[in-house]
Coordinates of C-alpha atoms in Angstrom, one line a residue:
A2 CA -4.4 40.6 60.7
L3 CA -4.0 38.0 63.4
E4 CA -0.2 38.5 63.3
A5 CA -0.7 42.3 63.7
E6 CA -2.9 41.7 66.7
A7 CA -0.4 39.4 68.4
N8 CA 1.6 41.2 71.1
R9 CA 4.2 38.6 72.1
P10 CA 7.0 37.8 69.6
E11 CA 6.3 34.0 69.9
D12 CA 2.7 34.6 69.0
K13 CA 3.7 36.7 66.0
A14 CA 6.2 34.0 64.9
M15 CA 3.5 31.3 65.2
W16 CA 1.1 33.2 63.0
I17 CA 3.8 33.9 60.4
R18 CA 4.7 30.2 60.3
Q19 CA 1.0 29.2 59.9
L20 CA 0.6 31.8 57.1
A21 CA 3.7 30.5 55.3
D22 CA 2.5 26.9 55.6
F23 CA -1.0 27.8 54.4
L24 CA 0.3 29.8 51.4
T25 CA 2.7 27.0 50.4
A26 CA 0.1 24.3 50.7
S27 CA -2.3 26.4 48.5
V28 CA 0.3 26.8 45.8
Q29 CA 1.1 23.1 45.9
A30 CA -2.5 22.2 45.6
G31 CA -2.8 24.5 42.5
S32 CA -5.5 26.6 44.1
Y33 CA -3.6 29.8 44.8
P34 CA -0.7 30.5 42.4
D35 CA -0.4 34.1 43.8
G36 CA 0.7 32.6 47.1
V37 CA 4.2 32.7 45.7
K38 CA 4.2 36.5 45.5
R39 CA 2.8 36.7 49.0
L40 CA 5.5 34.4 50.3
Q41 CA 8.2 36.5 48.6
A42 CA 6.8 39.6 50.3
L43 CA 6.5 37.8 53.6
F44 CA 10.1 36.7 53.4
A45 CA 11.4 40.2 52.5
R46 CA 9.5 41.6 55.6
V47 CA 10.6 38.8 58.0
A48 CA 14.3 38.9 56.8
K49 CA 14.4 42.7 57.4
N50 CA 12.9 42.4 60.9
P51 CA 13.1 38.8 62.2
V52 CA 10.8 38.2 65.1
E53 CA 12.7 34.9 65.9
K54 CA 16.1 33.7 64.8
D55 CA 14.9 30.8 62.6
L56 CA 11.9 32.5 61.2
P57 CA 13.5 33.9 58.0
A58 CA 14.8 30.5 57.1
Y59 CA 11.4 28.9 57.8
V60 CA 9.6 31.3 55.4
R61 CA 12.4 31.2 52.8
F62 CA 12.3 27.4 52.5
R63 CA 8.5 27.5 52.0
Q64 CA 8.9 30.2 49.5
L65 CA 11.3 28.1 47.5
T66 CA 9.1 25.1 47.8
A67 CA 6.1 27.0 46.5
E68 CA 8.1 28.5 43.6
Y69 CA 9.2 24.9 42.6
A70 CA 5.6 23.7 42.9
L71 CA 4.3 26.5 40.7
A72 CA 7.0 25.9 38.1
V73 CA 6.2 22.2 37.6
Q74 CA 2.4 23.1 37.3
R75 CA 3.0 25.2 34.2
P76 CA 1.6 23.6 31.0
D77 CA 4.9 24.4 29.1
V78 CA 7.1 23.1 31.9
K79 CA 10.7 22.2 31.0
Y80 CA 11.4 19.7 33.8
D81 CA 15.2 19.7 33.4
E82 CA 15.4 23.5 33.7
V83 CA 13.0 23.6 36.7
Q84 CA 15.0 20.9 38.4
K85 CA 18.3 22.7 37.8
Q86 CA 16.9 25.9 39.3
W87 CA 15.4 24.0 42.3
M88 CA 18.8 22.4 43.0
S89 CA 20.5 25.8 42.8
N90 CA 18.0 27.3 45.2
L91 CA 18.4 24.4 47.7
E92 CA 22.2 24.7 47.6
Q93 CA 21.9 28.5 48.2
F94 CA 19.5 27.9 51.1
L95 CA 21.9 25.5 52.7
K96 CA 24.7 28.0 52.4
E97 CA 22.7 30.8 53.9
Y98 CA 21.0 28.7 56.6
P99 CA 23.2 25.6 57.2
D100 CA 21.7 24.9 60.7
A101 CA 18.0 25.8 60.0
P102 CA 15.4 23.3 61.2
D103 CA 14.6 22.7 57.5
A104 CA 18.2 22.0 56.5
A105 CA 17.7 18.2 56.8
E106 CA 14.7 18.4 54.5
A107 CA 16.6 20.7 52.0
L108 CA 19.4 18.1 51.9
L109 CA 16.9 15.3 51.4
Q110 CA 15.3 17.2 48.5
L111 CA 18.8 17.9 47.1
G112 CA 19.6 14.1 47.2
V113 CA 16.3 13.3 45.4
G114 CA 17.0 15.9 42.8
R115 CA 20.5 14.6 42.2
E116 CA 19.1 11.2 41.7
Y117 CA 16.7 12.6 39.1
T118 CA 19.6 14.0 37.2
E119 CA 21.5 10.7 37.6
D120 CA 24.3 12.4 39.6
I121 CA 24.3 9.5 42.1
D122 CA 27.6 10.4 43.7
A123 CA 26.3 13.8 44.6
A124 CA 23.0 12.3 45.8
K125 CA 25.0 10.0 48.2
V126 CA 27.0 13.0 49.5
A127 CA 23.7 14.8 50.4
Y128 CA 22.3 11.7 52.1
Q129 CA 25.5 11.1 54.0
E130 CA 25.5 14.7 55.3
I131 CA 22.0 14.2 56.6
V132 CA 23.0 11.0 58.5
K133 CA 26.1 12.7 59.8
R134 CA 24.6 16.1 60.9
F135 CA 20.9 15.2 61.6
A136 CA 21.2 11.6 62.9
N137 CA 18.1 11.9 65.1
E138 CA 15.8 13.6 62.6
P139 CA 13.2 11.7 60.5
E140 CA 15.0 12.6 57.4
A141 CA 18.0 10.6 58.6
A142 CA 16.0 7.4 58.4
K143 CA 15.1 8.1 54.8
A144 CA 18.6 9.1 54.0
R145 CA 20.0 5.8 55.4
G146 CA 17.4 3.9 53.4
A147 CA 18.3 5.8 50.2
L148 CA 22.0 5.0 50.7
R149 CA 21.1 1.4 51.2
R150 CA 19.1 1.4 48.0
L151 CA 21.9 3.2 46.0
T152 CA 24.5 0.7 47.2
S153 CA 22.2 -2.4 47.0
E154 CA 23.5 -3.9 43.7
G155 CA 25.3 -7.1 44.5
Q156 CA 23.9 -7.2 48.0
V157 CA 21.2 -9.5 49.4
F158 CA 17.8 -7.8 49.3
E159 CA 16.0 -8.1 52.6
L160 CA 12.4 -6.9 53.0
K161 CA 9.4 -8.3 54.8
G162 CA 6.1 -6.7 55.6
K163 CA 2.4 -7.1 56.3
D164 CA 0.1 -8.4 53.5
L165 CA -3.5 -7.4 53.0
Q166 CA -4.8 -10.3 55.2
G167 CA -2.5 -9.4 58.2
G168 CA 0.1 -12.1 57.3
T169 CA 3.7 -11.6 56.4
V170 CA 5.4 -11.4 53.0
D171 CA 9.1 -12.1 53.1
V172 CA 11.2 -11.6 49.9
A173 CA 13.7 -14.2 51.2
A174 CA 11.0 -16.9 50.8
Y175 CA 11.5 -16.7 47.1
R176 CA 15.1 -17.8 46.9
G177 CA 15.8 -19.9 43.9
K178 CA 13.6 -17.7 41.7
I179 CA 14.2 -14.4 39.9
V180 CA 12.3 -11.8 42.0
I181 CA 10.9 -8.4 41.0
V182 CA 10.0 -6.1 43.9
H183 CA 7.8 -3.4 42.6
Y184 CA 7.0 -0.3 44.7
W185 CA 3.8 1.4 43.4
T186 CA 0.7 3.5 44.1
S187 CA -2.8 3.5 42.6
W188 CA -2.4 7.1 41.3
C189 CA 0.8 6.3 39.4
E190 CA 0.1 5.6 35.7
P191 CA 3.6 4.3 34.9
C192 CA 3.2 1.8 37.8
K193 CA 0.0 0.4 36.1
T194 CA 1.9 0.1 32.8
D195 CA 4.6 -1.9 34.6
M196 CA 2.0 -4.2 36.3
A197 CA 0.3 -5.0 32.9
I198 CA 3.7 -6.1 31.6
L199 CA 4.6 -8.0 34.8
K200 CA 1.3 -9.8 34.7
D201 CA 2.1 -11.2 31.2
L202 CA 5.7 -12.1 32.2
V203 CA 4.7 -14.0 35.3
T204 CA 2.2 -16.0 33.2
R205 CA 5.0 -16.9 30.7
Y206 CA 7.9 -17.5 33.1
G207 CA 5.8 -19.3 35.7
A208 CA 7.7 -20.9 38.6
K209 CA 11.0 -19.2 37.5
L210 CA 9.7 -15.7 38.3
A211 CA 8.2 -14.2 41.5
I212 CA 6.8 -10.7 41.9
V213 CA 6.3 -8.9 45.2
G214 CA 4.3 -5.6 45.2
V215 CA 4.9 -2.9 47.8
N216 CA 2.0 -0.5 47.8
L217 CA 2.6 3.1 49.0
D218 CA -0.9 4.5 48.8
A219 CA -1.8 6.8 51.8
R220 CA -5.3 5.1 51.9
P221 CA -5.7 1.4 51.8
E222 CA -9.1 1.8 50.1
D223 CA -7.3 3.3 47.0
M224 CA -5.0 0.3 46.8
Q225 CA -7.9 -2.2 47.3
A226 CA -10.1 -0.6 44.7
Y227 CA -7.3 -0.9 42.1
L228 CA -6.4 -4.5 43.1
A229 CA -10.1 -5.5 42.8
E230 CA -10.0 -4.3 39.2
A231 CA -6.5 -5.4 38.2
R232 CA -6.5 -8.9 39.9
L233 CA -2.7 -9.2 40.2
P234 CA -1.6 -12.7 40.9
W235 CA 1.2 -11.8 43.3
P236 CA 1.4 -10.8 47.0
Q237 CA 1.3 -7.2 48.2
I238 CA 3.1 -5.6 51.1
F239 CA 1.1 -2.7 52.6
E240 CA 1.8 -0.8 55.8
Q241 CA 0.3 2.5 56.8
G242 CA 2.2 5.7 56.0
G243 CA 2.5 5.8 52.2
L244 CA 5.9 7.2 51.2
E245 CA 6.6 7.6 55.0
S246 CA 5.8 3.9 55.7
R247 CA 8.4 1.5 57.0
P248 CA 8.8 -0.5 53.8
A249 CA 9.4 2.8 51.9
I250 CA 11.8 4.2 54.5
E251 CA 13.9 1.0 54.6
Y252 CA 15.0 1.6 51.0
G253 CA 14.6 5.4 50.9
I254 CA 11.9 5.2 48.2
V255 CA 11.3 8.7 46.9
T256 CA 9.5 8.0 43.6
V257 CA 7.2 5.4 42.1
P258 CA 7.6 3.1 40.4
T259 CA 10.8 1.9 42.0
T260 CA 11.6 -1.6 40.9
F261 CA 14.3 -4.0 42.1
L262 CA 15.5 -7.0 40.1
I263 CA 16.9 -9.8 42.3
D264 CA 18.6 -13.0 41.2
A265 CA 18.0 -16.6 42.4
Q266 CA 20.6 -16.1 45.2
G267 CA 18.7 -13.2 46.6
R268 CA 21.1 -10.5 45.4
V269 CA 20.1 -7.2 43.7
V270 CA 21.0 -7.3 40.0
K271 CA 19.4 -3.8 39.3
R272 CA 18.2 -1.4 41.9
H273 CA 16.1 0.5 39.3
I274 CA 14.9 -1.6 36.4
T275 CA 12.4 -0.1 33.9
S276 CA 9.6 -1.8 32.1
S277 CA 11.5 -1.7 28.8
E278 CA 14.2 -3.9 30.4
F279 CA 12.0 -6.4 32.2
E280 CA 11.9 -9.1 29.4
S281 CA 15.5 -8.9 28.4
E282 CA 16.9 -8.9 32.0
I283 CA 14.6 -11.8 33.1
R284 CA 15.6 -13.8 30.0
R285 CA 19.2 -13.2 30.7
L286 CA 18.9 -14.4 34.3
V287 CA 16.8 -17.5 33.4
Q288 CA 19.5 -18.9 31.1

C-alpha cells in the first residue's frame, strides 16, 4: 500500500526494497514461509516494469536467499541437494546480473558453498573474483581472509587480538608448542563437543600443547555465560562483530567450528582439523 501511494520512482523503489528485505528476514527467521511466494510475485512484477535499473536484481537476490532459507528449514531437508540448487541459483544470478550491487555477496556465498562441497579450487576462483572486481567492498576483505585461510598450510599463522580482560593474546607467543586455534560460538553444539575433547587433551599433554579460543558470538554476554559454566583453561580472543569481527575477517571464517593445527615452528599443519583428528595429529607432532 505504501508503495502504491508513493509518487516518485525513488520512493517506490525504496518501499519495494524494504518490503523485499522484510519478507526475506521473515522467511529466514522461520516466521513467514509464505514470504517466498510473495517475493516470487514481487520479482515477476518488478522485472516486468522496473522502477529502477538495479531493482530486479535486488529483489531476485533476496528471493533466492529466502528460497534457500526455507529449503534448509524443512524437517526432511537433504542438505547436499539444497546446496547444489543454491549454487546453481547463484551462478545463474551472476550471469544475469554480473554488476548488481549484490554480485559481491553472491560470489561470497558461492565461495562458501564451494567450500562446503570441498571444491576448494572453485571456492578460490570465486574469492579471487571478488578481490579483483569488488576490491573496495566489505566482501573483498572477507574474500582475502578466506584465500589466506585456504592457502595457509605450511605458512606461519599470525593472529593477535583482545582478551576478555582487555589485554592481548598473540598466537606467536606459543612458539615451541603445538597450538590449536579454535574459532567458536556459544550456540554451536559441535564447538562445545570440540572444547570438551580439547579440555581433556590439554590436561594430558600439558606444556606441549597450547589452545587459543577465538569467540565469534555477537553478544559478549553469551560467551561469558558459557565460559562461566565450561571453565576452559585457555585464553580467549574476543572482539565485537561476531562473524564480521576483525579476527574472523582476517582468515575469512564462514563457519564454526573452524580449527587450525599449528606446529612448534608456528606453521599451519592443518587449516581445518576436526575433533576426530585431534588426538592422532597432536600425538604425531609431539613425537
